[in-house]
Coordinates of C-alpha atoms in Angstrom, one line a residue:
Chain A
M1 CA 9.0 -7.4 -37.2
G2 CA 8.7 -9.7 -34.2
K3 CA 7.9 -8.2 -30.9
V4 CA 9.7 -11.1 -28.8
M5 CA 12.9 -10.2 -27.6
S6 CA 15.3 -10.1 -24.7
T7 CA 14.8 -7.6 -22.0
A8 CA 18.1 -6.1 -22.8
D9 CA 16.8 -5.4 -26.3
A10 CA 13.6 -4.2 -25.0
I11 CA 14.8 -1.7 -22.6
G12 CA 17.5 -0.5 -25.1
K13 CA 15.2 0.1 -27.9
F14 CA 12.1 1.5 -26.0
V15 CA 13.4 3.1 -23.0
H16 CA 15.0 6.4 -23.6
D17 CA 16.9 8.8 -21.0
G18 CA 14.4 11.4 -19.6
E19 CA 11.3 9.5 -20.5
F20 CA 8.2 9.0 -18.2
L21 CA 7.6 5.3 -17.1
F22 CA 4.8 3.7 -15.5
I23 CA 6.2 0.6 -13.8
G24 CA 3.5 -2.1 -12.8
G25 CA 3.2 -4.1 -9.5
Y26 CA 1.9 -4.1 -6.1
V27 CA 3.9 -6.6 -4.1
C28 CA 2.9 -8.9 -6.7
R29 CA 4.5 -8.9 -10.3
P30 CA 7.4 -6.0 -10.0
P31 CA 9.1 -6.4 -13.1
F32 CA 12.4 -6.8 -11.6
A33 CA 14.0 -8.2 -14.7
A34 CA 13.4 -5.1 -16.7
I35 CA 14.3 -2.9 -13.5
H36 CA 17.8 -4.6 -13.4
E37 CA 18.3 -4.0 -16.9
I38 CA 17.4 -0.4 -16.7
I39 CA 20.0 -0.2 -14.0
R40 CA 22.8 -2.0 -15.9
Q41 CA 22.0 0.2 -19.1
K42 CA 22.4 3.2 -16.7
K43 CA 19.3 4.9 -18.1
K44 CA 19.0 8.4 -16.2
D45 CA 16.6 11.3 -15.5
L46 CA 13.6 9.1 -15.9
T47 CA 10.1 10.1 -14.1
I48 CA 8.7 7.2 -12.4
T49 CA 5.2 6.4 -11.2
R50 CA 2.8 3.7 -9.6
S51 CA 0.9 3.6 -6.6
N52 CA 2.6 1.9 -3.6
A53 CA 6.0 1.6 -4.8
A54 CA 8.5 -0.7 -3.1
D55 CA 12.0 -2.2 -3.3
D56 CA 12.2 -2.0 -7.1
F57 CA 11.5 1.8 -7.1
D58 CA 13.9 2.2 -4.2
M59 CA 16.8 0.4 -6.1
L60 CA 16.1 2.7 -9.2
I61 CA 16.6 5.7 -7.3
G62 CA 19.5 4.4 -5.3
A63 CA 21.1 3.5 -8.6
G64 CA 20.8 7.1 -9.9
C65 CA 18.2 6.3 -12.9
V66 CA 15.4 8.6 -11.4
K67 CA 15.0 12.2 -11.7
R68 CA 11.3 12.7 -10.7
F69 CA 8.8 10.4 -9.0
I70 CA 5.1 10.9 -9.1
A71 CA 4.6 9.0 -5.9
T72 CA 1.7 7.8 -3.6
F73 CA 3.9 5.7 -1.0
I74 CA 7.2 3.8 -1.0
S75 CA 8.4 1.5 1.6
L76 CA 10.0 -2.0 2.0
G77 CA 6.8 -3.5 3.2
V78 CA 7.3 -5.6 6.4
Y79 CA 11.1 -4.3 6.5
G80 CA 10.1 -0.6 6.8
L81 CA 11.2 2.7 5.2
A82 CA 12.7 2.7 1.8
R83 CA 16.5 3.4 2.5
C84 CA 17.8 4.8 -0.6
Y85 CA 14.6 7.0 -1.0
R86 CA 15.1 8.5 2.3
R87 CA 18.7 9.0 1.4
S88 CA 17.8 10.7 -1.7
I89 CA 15.3 13.0 0.0
E90 CA 17.2 13.5 3.2
K91 CA 20.6 13.7 2.2
G92 CA 20.7 14.0 -1.6
I93 CA 22.6 10.8 -2.1
P94 CA 23.1 9.9 -5.1
H95 CA 20.9 13.0 -5.8
K96 CA 17.7 14.5 -4.4
I97 CA 14.9 13.5 -6.7
E98 CA 11.7 15.5 -7.2
L99 CA 8.6 14.4 -5.8
E100 CA 5.0 15.1 -6.7
E101 CA 2.7 13.3 -4.3
Y102 CA -0.8 12.0 -4.8
T103 CA -2.8 9.1 -3.1
N104 CA -3.8 5.5 -3.9
L105 CA -7.2 6.9 -5.2
S106 CA -5.9 9.9 -7.1
L107 CA -3.0 8.4 -9.0
P108 CA -4.8 5.3 -10.6
L109 CA -7.7 7.6 -11.6
M110 CA -5.3 9.9 -13.2
L111 CA -3.8 6.8 -15.2
M112 CA -7.4 5.8 -15.8
A113 CA -7.9 9.5 -17.2
G114 CA -4.9 8.8 -19.4
A115 CA -6.0 5.5 -20.8
M116 CA -9.6 6.8 -21.3
G117 CA -8.6 9.9 -23.2
M118 CA -10.1 12.1 -20.4
P119 CA -8.2 15.4 -19.9
F120 CA -8.6 15.2 -16.4
V121 CA -10.4 13.4 -13.6
P122 CA -12.4 14.7 -10.5
V123 CA -11.1 13.1 -7.2
K124 CA -12.8 13.1 -3.8
D125 CA -9.6 12.8 -1.7
M126 CA -6.7 15.1 -1.0
V127 CA -8.7 18.1 -0.3
G128 CA -8.2 20.2 2.9
T129 CA -4.7 18.1 3.3
D130 CA -1.0 19.5 3.3
L131 CA -1.0 17.4 0.0
M132 CA -2.8 20.4 -1.7
N133 CA 0.0 22.5 -0.4
V134 CA 3.1 20.7 -1.8
R135 CA 3.7 21.1 -5.7
S136 CA 6.9 20.4 -7.3
F137 CA 7.5 19.9 -10.9
M138 CA 3.8 19.8 -12.1
G139 CA 3.4 23.1 -10.5
D140 CA -0.2 24.6 -10.9
G141 CA -0.7 21.8 -13.2
K142 CA -0.6 19.2 -10.0
Y143 CA -4.6 19.8 -9.5
K144 CA -7.2 22.3 -9.8
M145 CA -10.1 23.2 -7.5
I146 CA -13.4 24.2 -9.2
E147 CA -17.0 24.6 -8.1
S148 CA -18.9 21.8 -9.6
P149 CA -20.8 23.2 -12.6
F150 CA -23.7 20.7 -11.2
D151 CA -24.4 21.8 -7.9
G152 CA -21.5 24.4 -6.9
S153 CA -19.7 22.1 -4.4
P154 CA -15.9 22.2 -4.4
V155 CA -14.2 19.7 -6.7
M156 CA -10.5 18.7 -7.1
L157 CA -9.6 17.9 -10.7
A158 CA -6.4 16.1 -11.3
P159 CA -4.6 15.7 -14.5
A160 CA -4.6 12.6 -16.7
L161 CA -1.0 10.8 -16.9
H162 CA 0.3 9.7 -20.3
P163 CA 3.5 7.6 -19.6
D164 CA 6.0 7.3 -22.6
V165 CA 6.4 3.5 -21.4
A166 CA 4.9 1.3 -19.2
I167 CA 6.6 -2.0 -18.1
I168 CA 4.7 -4.6 -16.5
H169 CA 5.1 -8.2 -15.5
V170 CA 2.3 -10.7 -16.2
Q171 CA 1.7 -14.3 -16.0
Q172 CA 1.5 -15.0 -19.6
A173 CA 1.3 -13.0 -23.0
D174 CA 1.4 -14.2 -26.8
E175 CA 4.0 -13.1 -29.2
D176 CA 2.0 -10.2 -30.3
G177 CA 1.6 -8.8 -26.9
N178 CA -1.7 -9.9 -25.6
A179 CA -1.1 -9.9 -21.8
Q180 CA -2.9 -11.8 -19.3
M181 CA -2.9 -11.3 -15.6
W182 CA -4.6 -12.6 -12.7
G183 CA -4.6 -11.7 -8.8
I184 CA -4.1 -8.6 -7.1
G185 CA -4.0 -5.9 -9.9
G186 CA -3.0 -2.5 -8.0
D187 CA -2.9 0.1 -11.1
C188 CA -1.3 -2.0 -13.7
K189 CA -4.1 -2.3 -16.3
W190 CA -4.7 1.6 -16.2
G191 CA -0.8 2.4 -16.0
A192 CA -0.2 0.0 -19.1
N193 CA -3.1 1.4 -21.3
A194 CA -2.3 4.8 -20.4
A195 CA 1.3 4.5 -21.8
R196 CA 2.4 5.3 -25.3
R197 CA 4.2 1.9 -25.6
V198 CA 4.1 -1.2 -23.3
I199 CA 7.0 -3.6 -22.4
V200 CA 5.1 -6.7 -21.5
S201 CA 7.6 -9.2 -19.3
C202 CA 5.9 -12.5 -18.6
E203 CA 6.5 -15.8 -17.0
R204 CA 5.7 -17.6 -20.2
I205 CA 4.8 -16.8 -23.8
V206 CA 1.6 -18.9 -24.8
S207 CA -0.1 -19.2 -28.1
R208 CA -2.7 -16.9 -29.5
E209 CA -5.0 -20.1 -29.0
T210 CA -4.3 -20.3 -25.3
I211 CA -5.2 -16.6 -25.0
G212 CA -8.4 -17.4 -26.7
K213 CA -9.3 -20.0 -24.0
D214 CA -9.7 -17.3 -21.4
P215 CA -9.8 -13.7 -23.0
S216 CA -11.3 -12.1 -20.0
R217 CA -8.0 -12.2 -18.5
T218 CA -6.2 -10.1 -21.1
I219 CA -5.4 -6.6 -19.6
V220 CA -3.5 -5.1 -22.6
P221 CA -4.3 -5.9 -26.2
A222 CA -1.6 -6.6 -28.7
F223 CA -1.6 -3.3 -30.7
K224 CA -0.6 -1.3 -27.7
V225 CA 2.5 -3.7 -27.1
A226 CA 5.9 -2.9 -28.7
A227 CA 8.0 -5.6 -26.7
V228 CA 7.5 -9.0 -25.2
T229 CA 10.0 -10.7 -23.2
E230 CA 9.8 -13.9 -21.5
E231 CA 11.3 -13.9 -18.1
P232 CA 10.5 -16.9 -15.5
F233 CA 11.0 -15.8 -12.1
G234 CA 11.0 -12.5 -13.4
A235 CA 9.2 -10.6 -10.5
H236 CA 11.6 -12.1 -7.9
P237 CA 11.9 -11.1 -5.0
G238 CA 8.0 -10.0 -5.6
Y239 CA 5.8 -12.8 -6.3
T240 CA 3.6 -13.9 -9.2
P241 CA 0.2 -15.6 -8.3
G242 CA 0.1 -19.1 -9.6
F243 CA 4.0 -19.3 -10.1
Y244 CA 6.0 -18.2 -7.0
D245 CA 5.7 -16.7 -3.5
M246 CA 7.5 -13.6 -2.4
D247 CA 11.0 -14.0 -1.0
L248 CA 11.2 -12.6 2.5
A249 CA 14.6 -13.8 3.3
Y250 CA 15.8 -12.1 0.0
G251 CA 14.2 -9.1 1.0
Y252 CA 15.7 -8.9 4.3
L253 CA 19.1 -9.2 2.5
Y254 CA 17.9 -6.1 0.4
K255 CA 17.1 -4.0 3.6
E256 CA 20.2 -4.7 5.2
A257 CA 22.2 -4.0 2.3
S258 CA 20.6 -0.9 1.5
N259 CA 21.0 0.3 4.9
T260 CA 24.3 1.9 3.7
V261 CA 25.4 3.3 0.2
E262 CA 28.3 0.8 0.2
G263 CA 26.2 -2.2 1.1
F264 CA 23.8 -0.9 -1.7
Q265 CA 26.4 -0.7 -4.0
A266 CA 27.8 -4.3 -3.3
F267 CA 24.2 -5.6 -3.8
L268 CA 24.1 -4.0 -7.0
D269 CA 27.5 -5.4 -8.1
E270 CA 26.2 -8.9 -6.8
W271 CA 22.7 -9.1 -8.2
V272 CA 22.6 -6.6 -11.1
F273 CA 26.0 -5.7 -12.6
G274 CA 27.5 -9.2 -11.9
V275 CA 25.0 -10.9 -14.0
K276 CA 24.3 -10.3 -17.5
D277 CA 20.5 -11.2 -17.5
R278 CA 17.8 -12.9 -15.8
T279 CA 19.1 -16.6 -16.6
E280 CA 22.2 -15.7 -14.7
Y281 CA 20.4 -14.1 -12.0
V282 CA 18.4 -17.3 -11.3
Q283 CA 21.7 -19.3 -11.6
R284 CA 23.2 -17.3 -9.0
Y285 CA 20.1 -17.5 -6.7
I286 CA 20.4 -21.2 -6.9
Q287 CA 24.1 -21.5 -6.3
K288 CA 23.9 -19.0 -3.4
F289 CA 20.6 -20.1 -1.8
G290 CA 20.3 -23.8 -3.0
F291 CA 17.9 -25.5 -5.1
A292 CA 15.8 -26.5 -2.2
Q293 CA 15.1 -22.9 -1.3
Y294 CA 14.5 -21.8 -5.1
K295 CA 11.8 -24.8 -5.2
K296 CA 10.3 -23.9 -2.0
L297 CA 9.0 -20.5 -3.6
Q298 CA 7.3 -22.3 -6.3
A299 CA 3.7 -22.1 -6.3
K300 CA 1.3 -25.2 -5.6
F301 CA -1.4 -25.5 -8.0
D302 CA -5.1 -25.3 -6.8
Y303 CA -7.5 -25.2 -9.9
G304 CA -11.4 -24.6 -9.7
Y305 CA -13.7 -25.4 -12.5
P306 CA -12.0 -24.9 -15.7
V307 CA -13.3 -21.7 -17.6
S308 CA -15.4 -22.3 -20.7
Y309 CA -16.5 -19.7 -23.1
T310 CA -18.0 -21.9 -25.7
Y311 CA -21.8 -21.6 -26.6
Chain B
M1 CA -11.9 -19.6 32.8
S2 CA -12.9 -16.2 33.9
N3 CA -14.8 -14.2 31.3
H4 CA -11.7 -11.8 31.5
P5 CA -8.7 -13.7 31.4
N6 CA -5.6 -11.9 32.8
D7 CA -2.9 -13.2 30.6
Y8 CA -3.7 -10.8 27.8
I9 CA -0.9 -8.5 26.1
K10 CA -1.7 -4.8 25.2
P11 CA -1.7 -5.3 21.6
E12 CA -4.8 -7.9 22.2
L13 CA -6.4 -5.4 24.0
M14 CA -6.0 -2.7 21.4
A15 CA -7.4 -5.1 18.8
C16 CA -10.2 -5.7 20.7
C17 CA -11.2 -2.2 21.2
G18 CA -11.0 -1.8 17.5
A19 CA -13.2 -4.9 17.0
R20 CA -15.8 -3.5 19.1
E21 CA -16.4 -0.5 16.9
I22 CA -17.2 -2.8 14.0
R23 CA -21.1 -3.3 13.5
D24 CA -22.4 -6.5 11.9
G25 CA -22.7 -5.9 8.3
D26 CA -20.0 -3.3 7.9
I27 CA -17.7 -3.2 5.1
V28 CA -14.4 -2.6 6.7
I29 CA -11.2 -1.5 4.5
V30 CA -8.1 -3.0 6.2
G31 CA -4.4 -2.8 6.2
T32 CA -2.3 -5.2 7.9
G33 CA -1.8 -5.9 11.3
F34 CA -4.3 -4.4 14.0
P35 CA -7.0 -3.6 11.5
T36 CA -7.2 -7.2 9.9
M37 CA -6.9 -8.5 13.6
S38 CA -9.7 -6.2 14.7
A39 CA -12.0 -6.9 11.7
N40 CA -11.3 -10.6 12.1
I41 CA -12.2 -10.9 15.8
A42 CA -15.4 -8.8 15.0
R43 CA -16.2 -11.2 12.3
Y44 CA -15.7 -14.2 14.6
T45 CA -17.7 -12.8 17.4
H46 CA -20.6 -10.0 17.3
A47 CA -20.1 -9.0 13.5
T48 CA -20.4 -12.2 11.5
H49 CA -21.7 -10.4 8.5
A50 CA -18.8 -7.8 8.2
T51 CA -16.7 -8.2 5.4
L52 CA -13.3 -7.0 4.7
M53 CA -11.5 -5.6 1.5
Q54 CA -7.8 -4.7 0.8
E55 CA -7.1 -1.4 -1.3
S56 CA -4.9 -3.3 -3.8
G57 CA -7.8 -4.8 -5.4
V58 CA -9.2 -7.5 -3.1
F59 CA -12.9 -8.3 -1.6
D60 CA -13.6 -10.7 1.1
A61 CA -10.1 -12.6 1.2
R62 CA -9.7 -15.9 2.9
P63 CA -5.8 -16.1 3.7
A64 CA -4.4 -19.2 5.5
R65 CA -2.1 -17.0 7.4
P66 CA -2.2 -13.4 8.5
A67 CA -1.4 -11.1 5.5
L68 CA 2.1 -9.1 5.8
S69 CA 0.8 -6.5 3.3
V70 CA -2.2 -5.4 1.6
G71 CA -0.4 -6.9 -1.6
D72 CA 0.4 -10.4 0.2
P73 CA 0.3 -13.7 -1.8
C74 CA -2.0 -15.3 0.7
L75 CA -4.9 -12.8 0.0
N76 CA -5.3 -14.1 -3.7
P77 CA -6.5 -17.7 -3.3
G78 CA -10.1 -17.9 -1.9
A79 CA -11.1 -14.1 -2.3
A80 CA -14.8 -13.3 -3.5
M81 CA -13.3 -10.6 -6.1
I82 CA -9.9 -9.4 -7.0
G83 CA -9.6 -6.4 -9.2
G84 CA -7.3 -3.4 -8.9
L85 CA -7.0 -0.1 -6.8
T86 CA -9.8 1.6 -8.8
D87 CA -12.2 -1.1 -8.1
V88 CA -11.6 -0.9 -4.1
M89 CA -10.5 2.8 -3.8
G90 CA -12.8 4.0 -6.6
M91 CA -15.8 2.0 -7.0
F92 CA -16.3 1.1 -3.4
L93 CA -14.4 3.7 -1.4
Q94 CA -15.1 7.0 -3.3
G95 CA -18.6 5.4 -4.3
G96 CA -19.4 5.4 -0.6
W97 CA -19.8 1.9 0.2
V98 CA -17.1 1.6 2.8
D99 CA -18.2 1.9 6.4
V100 CA -15.2 1.4 8.6
G101 CA -11.3 2.3 7.6
F102 CA -8.5 1.6 9.7
L103 CA -5.3 3.9 9.9
A104 CA -2.2 4.5 11.9
G105 CA 0.3 7.0 11.7
S106 CA 3.6 8.5 12.9
Q107 CA 2.0 11.5 14.1
I108 CA -1.8 12.3 15.1
D109 CA -3.2 15.6 16.4
R110 CA -6.3 16.1 18.4
Y111 CA -8.7 16.4 15.4
G112 CA -7.6 12.9 14.1
N113 CA -5.4 14.5 11.3
I114 CA -2.5 11.9 10.4
N115 CA 1.0 12.4 9.2
T116 CA 2.6 9.8 7.3
T117 CA 4.8 12.0 5.0
A118 CA 7.4 13.5 6.6
I119 CA 8.8 14.5 10.3
G120 CA 10.2 18.1 10.3
D121 CA 10.1 20.4 7.4
Y122 CA 8.5 18.9 4.2
A123 CA 11.3 20.3 1.9
K124 CA 14.0 19.3 4.3
P125 CA 12.7 16.5 6.5
K126 CA 14.4 15.2 9.5
S127 CA 12.7 11.8 8.5
R128 CA 11.0 11.3 5.2
L129 CA 8.1 8.7 5.7
P130 CA 6.2 6.4 3.2
G131 CA 3.7 8.9 2.1
S132 CA -0.2 8.6 1.7
G133 CA -0.7 5.5 0.0
G134 CA -4.5 4.5 0.5
A135 CA -4.6 6.7 3.9
N136 CA -5.7 9.7 2.7
P137 CA -8.7 8.5 0.5
I138 CA -9.6 6.3 3.6
G139 CA -9.5 9.1 5.9
A140 CA -11.4 11.4 3.5
L141 CA -14.2 9.0 2.3
A142 CA -14.9 6.2 5.0
K143 CA -17.6 6.7 6.9
R144 CA -16.0 5.6 10.3
V145 CA -12.3 6.0 10.8
L146 CA -10.4 4.3 13.5
I147 CA -6.8 5.4 14.4
I148 CA -4.1 3.2 16.0
A149 CA -1.5 5.1 17.8
L150 CA 1.2 4.9 20.3
H151 CA 0.4 7.0 23.3
N152 CA 3.4 9.4 23.7
T153 CA 4.1 13.1 23.2
R154 CA 5.8 12.0 20.0
S155 CA 3.3 10.1 18.2
L156 CA 0.5 12.3 19.6
A157 CA 1.0 15.9 18.6
E158 CA -0.7 19.3 19.3
K159 CA -0.3 20.0 15.5
V160 CA 1.1 17.4 13.1
D161 CA 3.9 18.5 10.9
F162 CA 2.1 17.4 7.7
I163 CA -1.5 16.7 7.3
T164 CA -1.4 13.6 4.9
T165 CA -4.8 12.3 5.8
P166 CA -7.8 14.5 7.0
G167 CA -9.1 13.9 10.4
Y168 CA -11.2 17.0 11.1
L169 CA -8.8 19.3 9.8
D170 CA -9.0 22.4 11.7
G171 CA -12.3 21.7 13.8
P172 CA -16.1 21.7 13.2
G173 CA -17.3 22.4 9.8
A174 CA -13.9 21.9 7.9
R175 CA -14.7 18.6 6.2
E176 CA -17.9 20.0 5.0
R177 CA -16.3 23.1 3.7
W178 CA -13.9 21.1 1.5
G179 CA -16.7 18.7 0.3
L180 CA -16.1 15.6 2.0
P181 CA -18.9 13.5 2.3
P182 CA -21.2 14.2 5.2
E183 CA -21.3 12.1 8.4
T184 CA -17.5 10.9 7.9
G185 CA -14.6 11.3 9.9
P186 CA -12.4 9.6 12.8
Q187 CA -14.2 8.0 15.4
V188 CA -11.6 7.2 18.0
I189 CA -7.9 6.9 18.6
I190 CA -6.9 3.5 20.0
T191 CA -3.6 3.9 21.8
N192 CA -1.7 1.4 24.1
K193 CA -3.1 3.5 27.3
A194 CA -6.5 4.6 26.3
V195 CA -9.5 5.0 23.9
L196 CA -9.9 8.7 23.0
R197 CA -13.1 9.2 21.3
F198 CA -14.0 12.4 19.1
D199 CA -16.4 14.7 20.3
K200 CA -19.2 15.2 17.9
E201 CA -19.4 19.0 18.4
T202 CA -16.0 20.1 19.2
K203 CA -14.6 17.4 16.8
E204 CA -11.5 17.0 19.5
A205 CA -10.3 13.9 20.8
Y206 CA -11.2 13.3 24.4
L207 CA -10.5 10.6 27.1
E208 CA -13.2 7.9 27.0
S209 CA -11.5 5.0 28.8
Y210 CA -7.9 4.1 30.3
H211 CA -6.5 0.8 29.9
P212 CA -6.0 -1.4 33.1
G213 CA -2.7 -0.4 34.7
T214 CA -2.5 3.3 33.7
S215 CA -4.8 6.1 34.9
V216 CA -6.6 9.0 33.8
D217 CA -3.5 11.2 35.2
E218 CA -1.1 9.2 33.4
V219 CA -3.1 9.4 30.3
V220 CA -3.4 13.1 30.4
K221 CA 0.3 13.5 31.1
L222 CA 1.1 11.5 28.0
T223 CA -1.2 13.5 25.8
P224 CA 0.4 16.6 24.4
W225 CA -2.7 18.6 24.1
E226 CA -5.0 19.4 27.1
L227 CA -6.9 16.2 26.8
K228 CA -10.6 16.8 27.9
V229 CA -11.8 13.8 30.0
S230 CA -15.4 12.3 29.6
D231 CA -17.9 12.5 32.6
D232 CA -18.1 8.9 32.3
V233 CA -14.4 8.0 32.0
H234 CA -13.9 4.2 32.9
E235 CA -11.4 1.7 32.7
T236 CA -11.4 -0.1 29.4
E237 CA -13.1 -3.5 29.1
P238 CA -10.2 -6.0 29.0
P239 CA -10.3 -8.7 26.2
R240 CA -13.1 -11.0 26.8
A241 CA -12.3 -15.0 27.1
E242 CA -14.1 -15.3 23.7
E243 CA -12.3 -12.6 21.9
I244 CA -8.9 -14.1 23.4
R245 CA -10.0 -17.7 22.0
V246 CA -10.7 -16.1 18.5
I247 CA -7.3 -14.3 18.4
R248 CA -5.0 -17.3 19.6
E249 CA -6.9 -20.3 18.1
V250 CA -8.4 -18.9 15.0
I251 CA -6.8 -15.7 13.6
D252 CA -3.0 -15.7 14.8
P253 CA -2.0 -19.0 16.2
H254 CA 1.6 -18.2 15.5
R255 CA 1.3 -15.1 17.5
M256 CA 2.4 -12.4 15.0
I257 CA 0.6 -10.1 17.4
T258 CA 3.5 -10.0 19.5
I259 CA 5.9 -8.0 17.2
Y260 CA 3.7 -4.9 18.3
E261 CA 5.2 -5.3 22.0
K262 CA 8.5 -4.9 20.3
R263 CA 7.0 -1.7 18.6
G264 CA 6.2 -0.3 22.0
Y265 CA 2.6 -1.2 22.4
V266 CA 2.9 -2.0 25.9

């Protein structure tokens, strides 16, 4: 059976209530088309993770989809603290999520360990700080301190992570799911490869032959991929290198809206529940802000030497 | 033009204080704002062989404008290498290659411990902050850490509510006890009023220099712990003409640095 499907089908089929999701992105390539679909389908009790979370995680938390968050950091970037996240933690709105906190070194290494089949990984950070003193749903399993069997020095071990599903947005993939990404990677490659199944959202579906013209860019191989969805502009208001810029004006709208529960709800009504899919979202964007603004975000091209693998 | 022009703003002075801590050839891990500004001033003046990296996976970016985040699109085209977090935070930082890290925080104590997690009780915080991100590993593993802070009795604290990022923890010997790499830790706290440097023996921050327009007394008053004062305490050297030229003509022609004035860095 083919893997190419709509985002609605991919989320409906492969994301279940209560599952553990890795969601890729790092300012670049947040899989927003999938995020909106998770909210539309009212998924709940999810555990979510990635290093440096942003507006996409804030939105999932505000929409009530999240029970647990394996976190390192979350903010709205230039627009400061993440509003829904704060309301959840400080006031329990819509409910208080449970947090397990790591760092941008330890969490990517835990995902790497998951991808590599390593049971745990030694990390050199976190020691001596209050990050050791707060444990939540992972309890004693958050980390262990041991004496190095080699030289007796204190070493922290952090457990491997195995998400049920990874959702990533990349530049291009073929119909089987060979996924190619370039530009700032964050923890996307490890997160995707640590997961039991992967949903690849992409700007464009290309042929297997095109993938073969530059195979070093593939970060997830087809055999790990459950679904491929083609979602142009799918990371907006984040950016995708080579396709479009981040949209700071829209980011400001989200910040302003998410200042209040009512504003956040109205934002969801307009941009998530008010459209049936990403195509309608893009249409609404163009209707509201004009085609010129949409065009302005599109990337210019600047090529180097073409890559050749021939011999 | 005098060698020290008078028309500088406080954030420019602070960026220059940061730049002067950077040595030629240093590998510097930066965030946005002050850190990038400082590292670039250094690169265009006395440390032309310093190179920058961002935790998101970028080495030696050549952005056409100041980056707004460490994931900013402008960091992609022109960089020498782009990978991911395990490349920069793992291979380079944990691998022991990073000379200088820059950090800021909502609360900083006399040992340079930083809180970016929560104000108040962790379980029921008055204000929930973003969390560690890359700060904890940078504070743990970069050889020299430079800290940027607002100088008041809220941002500086006798004791932080939550140690997100290790400075010298509870004092001499603590980093070593936890197995953090030898010869690492915070060097200075650069504030809008002064430069505080960490004493090599006591690991406590003391007053090294006060910025023009303030005084030892004022700085001591604005510091919530009993601030020790260096025997050689002096006025901070204002930005040099060349540093100002680099800031305004090369690094930040659109004057994005002025947003720090609005954030209280005056």
